[in-house]
Amino acid sequence: MERRMPVATHWGSFVAVVDSGRLVRIEPRNDDPVPSPIGPGMVTAADDNARVLRPAVRKGWLNGLSRANDTARGTDAFVEVSWDDAITLVSEELRRVRAQHGDSAVFGGSYGWASAGAFHNAQSQLHRFLALGGGYTDSRNTYSTAALEVILPHVIGGAPWSYQSRMPMWDEIADNCELVVAFGGLALKNSQINPGGLARHQTRDLQRKCRAAGVRFVNVSPIRSDTAGFLDAEWLPVVPNTDTALMLGIAHTMLVNDWHDEDFLRRCCTGFDRFASYLTGELDGVVKDAGWAAGITGIGREAITGLARRLSTQRSLIMVNYAIQRADHGEQPIWMSVVLAAMAGSMGRPGCGWGAGYATMDATGVAPGRSSVASVPRGPNPVADFIPVARIADTLLHPGRTIDYNGRRLTLPELRLIYWCGGNPFHHHQDLHRLARAWQTPDTVVVHEAWWNTNAKFADIVLPVATSLERDDFAAGFSDPHLTAMPKVREPEGESRTDHQIFAALACRLGYQREFTQDRSEFEWVRHLYEQTRAGLGDEAALPGFDDFWRETTAELPALRGPFPGSFEALRADPRQFPLTTPSGRIEIFSEEIDSFGYDDCAGHPAWFEPVEWLGAEASSRFPLHMISNQPASRLHSQYDNGGHSLASKIRGREPVTIHPQDAAARGIQEGMIVRVHNDRGSCLAGAVLSDDVMPGVIQLSTGAWWDPAQPGLSGSLDRHGNPNSLTADRGCSRLSQGPSAHSALVDAEVYDGPLPDVLAFTPPHLEH
C-alpha cells in the first residue's frame, strides 16, 4: 500500500510516495506555485550504483604505504571494512594526530550546503564532535560571498549577513520603486533553493508583481537570460569583471552634472570628497568618465550617461548579485554599488536604495528574516587558528606561510588530518588539479559521503551516510517563516548511518559520548530542538506542540518586524540618533581602517583594479573567451548531479556549455557537438549549446558536474564530464578577503574530434572485500 510522506529539501517541499518501504516517486506540494524539478529527480539517485554502501578504506592507506606526498588519492582501490574496524581506524588516527601534532592539525572541513534539517546539519555535527575532542582548525567565510562578507562590515557596519534585513523586500519594491538596475542579473533558476529548507517558492510571483506595478528592470550582465523574460528587462551586456568601471563611469557622470544627492552624502556618509578626487582623476591622473568606462566595459557612452540620469531622477534600486564578487578584486563592485546607491538619491527611501543577492535564493527579498530556531550546540572551539575558506590548497601546500586577511597576518597551520562532512571541496574549490596535488599532503582524509563522488574517491576513509530521506528531522530555511517536518521516508541504503550516529560511536571510543549525545536519541534531539524553539518564541508564536507539528507537518513562525539595526531609512532620517556600527557611524565611502592596511589591491575607497584575467588582458590573445561558471539550473551546486533532472540536462553525458553563435562559427562548432574547453590550467569536455543569450567572447559552463579527470594524479588531465573548476584559477581576489576568483578565467574552445571517453564520474572505484 502506498504511503504519502512530507519531504523538505533545499529546493523545496514535496510529497514522497512510498510503497512497501520503496521510494516510488516524489511529487510537488499542491501549495507550491513554482515547484523545482530537482526534487523528483532524487528518486533515481536514492539507490543508484554510486551509493556508498559500506565503510571503505583506501588500499594504500590501509596497507601502511606512504601517507604523505603520494599520488594515490583519487586513483587507488578501496577495501570495504566493518563499522567496528572503521570506527577503530578513525578514532585511533584522531588520537595519534592530536598527540603528535596538536589539535590545530585537525581540519574540520564541513563547508557546504550538506542537506536540509535543523538537527542533521553536517557542519554542526562535525564541529561539535571535534570541539569536544580538543578543537580543530576552522575556515572563515564562504565560497559564495567571501568578498562581500568581509567588505560590507567596513562599509555599512553590522554582521556580514545583516544586510539581508536592511534592504528592500520585493513587496516594498513593487509599491515604491520605479527602476531596478541589477548588476549580475536576477536569474530565477537560483531562486529554486534556500539553505536549510523551503516551504513554498515565492520569488517568481513577487518579481511578476513588481513588473505589473510598472517597475522597470535593467540587466547588467554578460548573459541575457540572467533576468526572466516576463520582466522585459533592458540588457546591457557588460564585459565580465568590469562592473566596477561601469559604476565609476555612472558615478562620474552624476558628479559632474550635479545629479548626486549632496545632502545624503554629507549627512550620512564619510569620505565622499576623497572619492570624488579619484573620480575626477586628481589622485591618479585618470578621469573615470563615461567615455573611459565605455572603453573598458563595452557599454556605450550614451547608455552610461542615460543610466546615470535615470538613477538620479527616478526612485531607484541598485542590486548586486553574488557572482560579480567571485572575481579578481571582488570587493570593489560590492563597495562601489553602495557608493553609487548613496549618490543616486534613493538610499534609505522605501523600496529603493541598495541590496545584494536578490534571486540568489528564495529568501532574499522575500522576508527580512525569521524568528530564531534552535540548533545543535557546537560549543567553543579551543583552537584559535582558522583559514580563509578558499585558501585550503595554499594551506596544504605551504604550511607556515603567512598571508594577509582583513588587516591581520595569518600563519597557515600544518594540517595532518582532514575530516570532511557535508559539502564537496572538489566542487567548490578552484583549479582542481592544484587541489588534487594539495590533497596528497595530509596524513589522512576522512569523509562522510552518501555517493562515490570525487570527494569520496580522493579520501582515505569513507563512511557511508544516510540521506535526508533516510532520517528524522525538521527543516527551517533561511528567512523562511515555516518549519517543516521531515519524517524518515525510507531506511538507509546498505549499511549507511547518520552523521550523528557515526560521531556518537567515535565519541564513545574517545571517551566523551555522553557529552556529545547528552543522553538523547536522535528523535529526542529533534523533539528537543523543536520544543526549545517553541519555548524561546513564547506564547505569542502559538506554535503547536511537537506531536501536533509532526502530524500536521508544518508550522508557521511569527513574522519579524523592523526597524532592524543598521536601517538605511533610520540613517537618512537622523544619522546622529541612528548611526551605523562603522567607525564613523556613517556609510564609509572612504575607510580609514582599510586604508591603514596598506594593501596594493584594495585601497581606502572603491577603485578600478584591472583583473588578472579578463578580455582586456594580454592573455586574451591566447585564450579569447571569458568563462562564466555560474550556478546550474538542474541541481544545487554538485548535489544530485546523479539525479534524474541533472542527468537529463547533459549532452552525450557531458555538462552543456553555452557559446555565442559567432564564436562557435569561428571554431567550426555546431549545436550538440562535444567541445574541449581549455587553458594552461586544464581542459574539460562539454556539450555545445549555441545561443545569443551570452555576449560574444563569453562562454557559460555551470558549476557542479562531478569532476572526472582521465588521470587523477596528472595535473592538467582532461576532465571527461565538464567541471569548470578544471580551468579556474586558485588565487585570492585580494589581500583583504582572500575570497575565490572563479569568474576571472580565460579559456578557448575547440571541437573535440578524438575518441569520446566514457564518463566515469558516477562509477564507484574498485572495491575489495
XYZ file of C-alpha atoms in Angstrom, residues 111-618:
508
model
C 31.875 23.597 4.185
C 28.804 23.498 2.015
C 25.081 23.134 1.979
C 25.025 19.484 3.185
C 21.247 18.794 3.320
C 18.201 20.390 4.911
C 17.423 19.760 8.569
C 17.914 21.536 11.893
C 19.427 18.577 13.729
C 21.187 16.618 10.985
C 23.269 19.596 9.917
C 26.590 18.091 8.879
C 28.664 21.133 9.784
C 27.119 21.453 13.245
C 27.541 17.751 13.975
C 31.188 17.665 12.860
C 32.220 20.855 14.622
C 30.503 19.811 17.855
C 32.296 16.457 17.738
C 35.730 17.960 17.011
C 35.379 20.796 19.532
C 34.517 18.369 22.338
C 37.540 16.277 21.351
C 40.047 19.127 21.757
C 39.386 21.515 18.893
C 40.188 21.909 15.204
C 41.286 24.409 12.584
C 38.202 26.049 11.115
C 37.564 28.034 7.937
C 36.201 31.577 7.714
C 33.600 32.966 5.256
C 32.023 31.165 2.298
C 32.899 30.414 -1.301
C 29.640 32.090 -2.322
C 30.189 35.507 -0.742
C 33.640 35.799 0.870
C 34.481 39.225 -0.581
C 31.046 40.585 0.305
C 31.197 39.203 3.845
C 34.485 40.967 4.531
C 33.903 44.326 2.833
C 30.346 45.157 3.945
C 31.022 45.401 7.713
C 33.677 48.021 6.882
C 31.307 49.990 4.644
C 27.853 49.730 6.239
C 28.615 48.088 9.600
C 26.837 45.166 11.193
C 27.441 41.453 10.871
C 28.417 40.147 7.422
C 24.878 38.952 6.632
C 22.944 41.709 8.400
C 22.302 43.477 5.093
C 19.599 40.865 4.392
C 17.206 42.595 6.819
C 18.275 46.121 5.834
C 17.475 46.080 2.127
C 14.059 46.421 0.461
C 11.750 43.414 0.166
C 10.036 42.648 -3.146
C 6.671 43.909 -1.862
C 8.263 47.251 -0.960
C 9.941 47.430 -4.369
C 6.613 46.884 -6.126
C 4.947 49.629 -4.085
C 7.676 52.274 -4.222
C 10.384 51.703 -6.834
C 10.486 52.802 -10.475
C 13.851 51.474 -11.695
C 15.887 48.410 -10.707
C 19.439 48.124 -12.047
C 20.676 44.574 -11.451
C 24.447 44.099 -11.722
C 24.902 40.383 -12.325
C 21.235 39.904 -13.127
C 18.369 38.177 -11.331
C 18.474 34.598 -12.617
C 15.293 32.841 -11.474
C 16.982 29.439 -11.651
C 18.895 30.386 -8.495
C 15.694 31.068 -6.564
C 14.843 27.367 -6.614
C 16.812 26.954 -3.409
C 17.076 28.077 0.204
C 19.672 26.862 2.726
C 18.024 24.820 5.456
C 14.820 24.093 3.584
C 11.950 25.789 1.820
C 8.174 25.519 2.115
C 6.969 27.406 -0.992
C 8.696 29.260 -3.820
C 7.679 32.932 -3.915
C 10.342 34.877 -5.840
C 8.853 34.429 -9.321
C 5.427 35.766 -8.351
C 6.955 38.624 -6.368
C 9.014 39.640 -9.402
C 5.871 39.480 -11.538
C 4.144 41.754 -9.052
C 6.941 44.307 -9.441
C 6.694 44.267 -13.202
C 2.897 44.566 -13.085
C 3.334 47.601 -10.836
C 5.391 49.285 -13.558
C 8.899 48.736 -12.186
C 11.470 48.784 -14.993
C 14.499 46.482 -14.881
C 17.997 46.783 -16.345
C 20.080 43.601 -16.558
C 23.805 44.408 -16.419
C 25.318 41.022 -17.201
C 27.159 39.120 -19.931
C 24.124 36.790 -20.021
C 20.715 37.958 -21.278
C 18.798 35.145 -19.516
C 20.044 36.370 -16.121
C 16.631 38.013 -15.887
C 13.270 36.359 -16.542
C 11.609 37.135 -19.859
C 8.458 38.470 -18.192
C 10.470 41.352 -16.689
C 11.119 42.807 -20.168
C 14.496 43.908 -18.860
C 16.814 46.146 -20.832
C 20.012 44.158 -21.386
C 23.388 45.853 -21.029
C 25.912 43.135 -21.970
C 28.901 44.182 -19.891
C 32.401 42.780 -20.358
C 32.854 40.323 -17.454
C 34.683 41.668 -14.391
C 34.201 45.328 -15.384
C 31.109 46.196 -13.308
C 33.183 48.464 -11.073
C 34.406 50.505 -14.039
C 30.823 50.884 -15.260
C 29.658 52.068 -11.830
C 32.544 54.551 -11.678
C 31.580 55.949 -15.067
C 27.983 56.381 -13.874
C 29.183 57.998 -10.642
C 31.438 60.449 -12.500
C 28.538 61.420 -14.760
C 26.359 62.086 -11.704
C 29.091 64.134 -10.080
C 29.967 66.446 -12.971
C 26.299 67.052 -13.809
C 25.413 67.737 -10.168
C 22.913 64.855 -10.200
C 24.179 63.317 -6.959
C 22.447 63.504 -3.564
C 24.703 66.004 -1.782
C 22.536 66.100 1.334
C 22.651 62.338 1.959
C 26.351 62.156 1.144
C 27.135 64.971 3.600
C 24.943 63.792 6.496
C 25.012 60.005 6.168
C 28.354 59.152 4.537
C 32.005 59.873 5.133
C 34.884 60.273 2.700
C 32.996 61.350 -0.423
C 35.375 64.243 -1.119
C 38.373 61.903 -1.284
C 36.465 59.526 -3.530
C 35.378 62.410 -5.773
C 39.039 63.293 -6.245
C 39.592 59.769 -7.507
C 36.637 60.034 -9.909
C 37.904 63.266 -11.415
C 41.464 61.988 -11.809
C 43.068 64.285 -9.238
C 44.587 61.297 -7.438
C 45.911 59.259 -10.361
C 45.522 61.371 -13.490
C 42.761 59.170 -14.926
C 39.310 60.710 -15.294
C 36.691 57.980 -14.688
C 34.121 59.470 -17.052
C 31.594 57.707 -19.240
C 33.996 57.535 -22.174
C 36.677 55.897 -20.026
C 34.139 53.384 -18.722
C 32.827 52.684 -22.225
C 36.289 51.683 -23.416
C 36.584 49.101 -20.642
C 33.060 47.737 -20.281
C 31.757 47.575 -23.831
C 28.732 49.681 -22.802
C 28.341 52.834 -24.897
C 28.964 56.327 -23.520
C 25.350 57.349 -24.203
C 23.969 54.313 -22.401
C 26.152 55.083 -19.368
C 25.095 58.733 -19.305
C 21.438 57.805 -19.738
C 21.591 55.273 -16.922
C 23.180 57.843 -14.609
C 20.361 60.257 -15.368
C 17.642 57.650 -14.785
C 19.156 56.513 -11.497
C 19.285 60.114 -10.286
C 15.788 61.153 -11.324
C 13.751 58.020 -10.639
C 13.057 56.095 -7.447
C 15.763 53.533 -8.000
C 17.276 50.392 -6.518
C 20.775 49.128 -7.259
C 21.150 45.369 -6.887
C 24.353 43.352 -6.987
C 24.400 39.605 -7.411
C 26.912 37.416 -5.603
C 28.576 36.254 -8.809
C 30.262 39.585 -9.529
C 32.285 39.430 -6.292
C 33.699 35.959 -7.031
C 36.348 37.526 -9.226
C 39.632 39.407 -9.074
C 39.164 42.387 -6.715
C 35.673 41.147 -5.902
C 35.242 43.572 -3.017
C 35.201 46.556 -5.388
C 31.814 46.114 -7.150
C 30.135 45.492 -3.792
C 31.656 48.601 -2.212
C 31.093 50.702 -5.313
C 27.440 49.631 -5.597
C 26.772 51.014 -2.098
C 28.502 54.277 -3.016
C 26.520 54.545 -6.258
C 23.248 53.989 -4.405
C 24.227 56.677 -1.881
C 24.937 59.107 -4.721
C 21.764 58.322 -6.672
C 19.364 59.833 -4.133
C 17.213 56.826 -3.234
C 19.264 55.311 -0.423
C 17.117 54.918 2.675
C 13.851 55.574 0.861
C 11.108 52.891 0.951
C 11.627 50.121 -1.601
C 14.727 51.807 -3.019
C 18.455 52.214 -2.459
C 20.692 49.178 -2.376
C 20.578 45.402 -1.957
C 22.553 42.244 -2.710
C 21.787 38.682 -3.678
C 18.204 39.091 -4.887
C 17.039 35.847 -6.540
C 20.207 34.094 -5.368
C 17.859 32.022 -3.227
C 14.152 32.063 -2.468
C 14.684 34.068 0.693
C 16.452 37.317 -0.169
C 13.856 39.999 -0.695
C 11.047 37.627 0.284
C 11.258 38.234 4.046
C 13.721 40.222 6.162
C 14.446 37.172 8.312
C 12.742 34.645 10.530
C 12.471 34.011 14.227
C 15.344 32.169 15.852
C 15.254 28.380 15.556
C 17.223 26.215 17.981
C 20.222 24.377 16.555
C 22.693 21.761 17.711
C 25.007 23.409 20.257
C 28.549 23.393 18.920
C 30.374 24.649 21.983
C 33.552 26.736 21.923
C 36.433 25.648 19.710
C 39.625 25.529 21.824
C 41.749 26.125 18.690
C 42.016 29.756 17.596
C 43.581 29.005 14.191
C 41.461 29.452 11.093
C 41.993 29.883 7.382
C 40.022 31.877 4.799
C 37.724 29.309 3.239
C 39.218 29.440 -0.271
C 42.808 29.087 0.901
C 42.711 25.360 1.730
C 45.074 24.339 -1.095
C 47.528 27.088 -0.103
C 47.432 25.827 3.478
C 48.123 22.229 2.499
C 50.905 23.145 0.063
C 52.576 25.879 2.132
C 52.141 25.330 5.902
C 53.860 28.038 7.901
C 53.459 30.671 5.197
C 51.894 33.966 6.307
C 49.127 35.683 4.372
C 47.129 38.892 4.742
C 43.463 38.747 5.678
C 41.260 41.686 6.628
C 44.009 43.615 8.390
C 45.569 40.570 10.053
C 48.588 38.424 9.303
C 47.685 34.732 9.404
C 50.124 31.851 9.612
C 48.830 28.860 7.696
C 48.773 25.827 10.013
C 50.116 22.389 9.180
C 47.077 20.171 8.619
C 47.700 16.461 9.110
C 44.111 15.145 9.187
C 41.194 16.447 7.136
C 37.723 15.489 8.345
C 35.101 16.424 5.758
C 31.403 16.018 6.427
C 28.886 17.809 4.241
C 29.829 19.772 1.148
C 32.306 18.839 -1.553
C 35.673 20.615 -1.898
C 36.082 19.097 -5.358
C 33.103 21.150 -6.393
C 33.598 24.456 -4.591
C 37.324 24.969 -4.969
C 39.136 26.482 -7.941
C 41.885 24.828 -10.012
C 41.023 21.259 -9.069
C 44.357 19.986 -10.389
C 46.142 22.125 -7.809
C 43.714 20.983 -5.130
C 44.331 17.354 -6.070
C 48.076 17.913 -5.614
C 47.497 19.619 -2.281
C 45.161 16.815 -1.192
C 48.070 14.362 -1.232
C 49.906 16.131 1.600
C 47.953 15.376 4.824
C 48.395 12.040 6.577
C 44.722 11.137 6.444
C 41.487 12.279 4.826
C 38.199 11.098 6.342
C 34.877 11.852 4.664
C 31.215 11.090 5.226
C 29.551 10.550 1.856
C 26.356 9.042 0.514
C 27.738 8.614 -3.022
C 31.079 7.797 -4.617
C 31.642 11.329 -5.865
C 35.061 12.936 -6.300
C 35.281 13.848 -2.636
C 34.918 10.185 -1.657
C 37.325 8.929 -4.317
C 40.044 11.305 -3.029
C 39.653 10.182 0.611
C 41.404 7.555 2.747
C 38.437 6.526 4.876
C 34.895 6.805 3.511
C 31.982 6.397 5.918
C 28.566 5.891 4.257
C 25.897 8.310 5.442
C 22.139 8.349 5.255
C 20.496 10.947 3.027
C 17.851 13.407 4.160
C 15.219 10.896 3.003
C 16.587 8.335 5.462
C 16.398 10.129 8.819
C 14.018 12.173 11.010
C 14.398 15.943 11.293
C 12.645 19.243 10.678
C 13.549 21.989 8.217
C 13.982 25.683 8.941
C 15.049 27.681 5.901
C 16.961 30.946 5.759
C 14.403 33.763 6.264
C 11.623 31.235 5.547
C 8.843 31.621 8.146
C 7.932 27.930 8.160
C 9.038 24.825 9.996
C 8.520 21.597 8.060
C 8.548 18.081 9.487
C 10.961 15.656 7.815
C 9.977 12.113 8.887
C 12.167 9.318 7.580
C 10.843 8.222 4.192
C 12.883 5.031 3.813
C 15.522 3.022 5.621
C 19.162 3.940 4.999
C 20.690 2.255 1.970
C 23.172 -0.531 2.648
C 24.998 -0.034 5.952
C 24.632 3.757 5.927
C 24.390 5.598 9.240
C 23.559 9.181 10.068
C 26.385 11.613 10.763
C 25.226 11.791 14.363
C 25.363 8.017 14.785
C 28.899 7.961 13.403
C 30.116 10.756 15.670
C 28.386 9.207 18.695
C 30.255 5.940 18.057
C 33.550 7.793 17.663
C 32.895 9.870 20.778
C 32.266 6.634 22.680
C 35.682 5.299 21.643
C 37.315 8.620 22.514
C 35.665 8.907 25.903
C 33.084 11.669 25.532
C 29.916 10.019 24.232
C 27.656 11.429 26.971
C 28.933 14.970 26.388
C 28.258 14.587 22.668
C 24.827 12.925 22.771
C 23.611 14.413 26.081
C 21.971 11.005 26.542
C 19.377 11.791 23.858
C 18.396 9.620 20.951
C 18.256 11.282 17.531
C 14.475 11.604 17.637
C 14.704 13.034 21.150
C 17.139 15.630 19.809
C 14.670 16.569 17.049
C 11.871 16.912 19.591
C 14.156 18.870 21.951
C 15.219 21.403 19.302
C 11.626 21.968 18.211
C 10.365 22.415 21.782
C 13.348 24.665 22.564
C 12.349 26.816 19.571
C 8.736 26.860 20.726
C 9.679 27.864 24.275
C 12.042 30.566 23.037
C 9.300 32.181 20.965
C 6.765 32.085 23.810
C 3.001 32.062 23.728
C 2.877 34.842 21.140
C 4.165 32.483 18.440
C 1.438 29.915 19.146
C 3.471 27.052 17.701
C 1.779 23.666 18.164
C 3.321 21.054 20.423
C 5.777 18.678 18.811
C 3.360 15.773 18.374
C 0.812 18.003 16.644
C 3.541 19.552 14.492
C 4.853 16.121 13.480
C 1.353 15.055 12.493
C 0.401 18.285 10.699
C 3.914 18.560 9.067
C 4.164 22.379 9.015
C 4.116 25.276 11.460
C 4.398 28.997 10.793
C 6.762 31.260 12.680
C 5.802 34.822 13.586
C 6.871 37.451 11.073
C 9.821 39.637 12.006
C 9.110 43.327 12.024
C 11.526 46.238 11.831
C 13.079 48.612 12.199
C 16.178 46.454 12.045
C 19.615 47.513 13.308
C 21.534 49.499 10.719
C 18.412 50.624 8.874
C 19.235 52.978 5.996
C 15.824 54.631 6.386
C 16.631 55.459 10.005
C 20.084 56.648 8.987
C 18.602 59.012 6.401
C 16.077 60.313 8.910
C 18.575 61.009 11.694
C 22.197 59.819 11.390
C 23.033 61.066 14.880
C 20.252 59.145 16.569
C 20.581 56.049 14.363
C 24.272 55.685 13.474
C 25.703 52.623 11.776
C 28.285 50.476 13.546
C 31.093 51.684 11.277
C 33.938 53.725 12.845
C 32.290 56.940 11.659
C 28.724 55.837 12.322
C 28.019 56.515 8.647
C 28.442 54.773 5.296
C 32.180 54.612 4.708
C 32.845 55.763 1.164
C 36.425 56.156 2.312
C 37.543 53.736 5.025
C 40.430 54.889 7.162
C 40.697 51.365 8.530
C 41.056 49.663 5.147
C 43.413 52.399 4.016
C 45.605 51.700 7.050
C 46.084 48.095 5.937
C 48.257 49.350 3.080
C 47.040 46.766 0.559
C 48.036 47.388 -3.028
C 44.943 45.541 -4.274
C 42.305 47.225 -2.082
C 42.521 50.975 -1.483
C 40.712 53.087 1.100
C 37.862 53.749 -1.362
C 36.310 51.703 -4.176
C 38.512 51.730 -7.256
C 39.104 50.084 -10.600
C 41.809 47.422 -10.493
C 42.444 45.613 -13.749
C 41.695 41.900 -13.317
C 44.447 39.368 -13.825
C 42.283 37.596 -16.400
C 39.686 39.433 -18.478
C 39.028 40.164 -22.132
C 41.289 43.236 -21.949
C 44.265 41.268 -20.643
C 47.265 40.246 -22.725
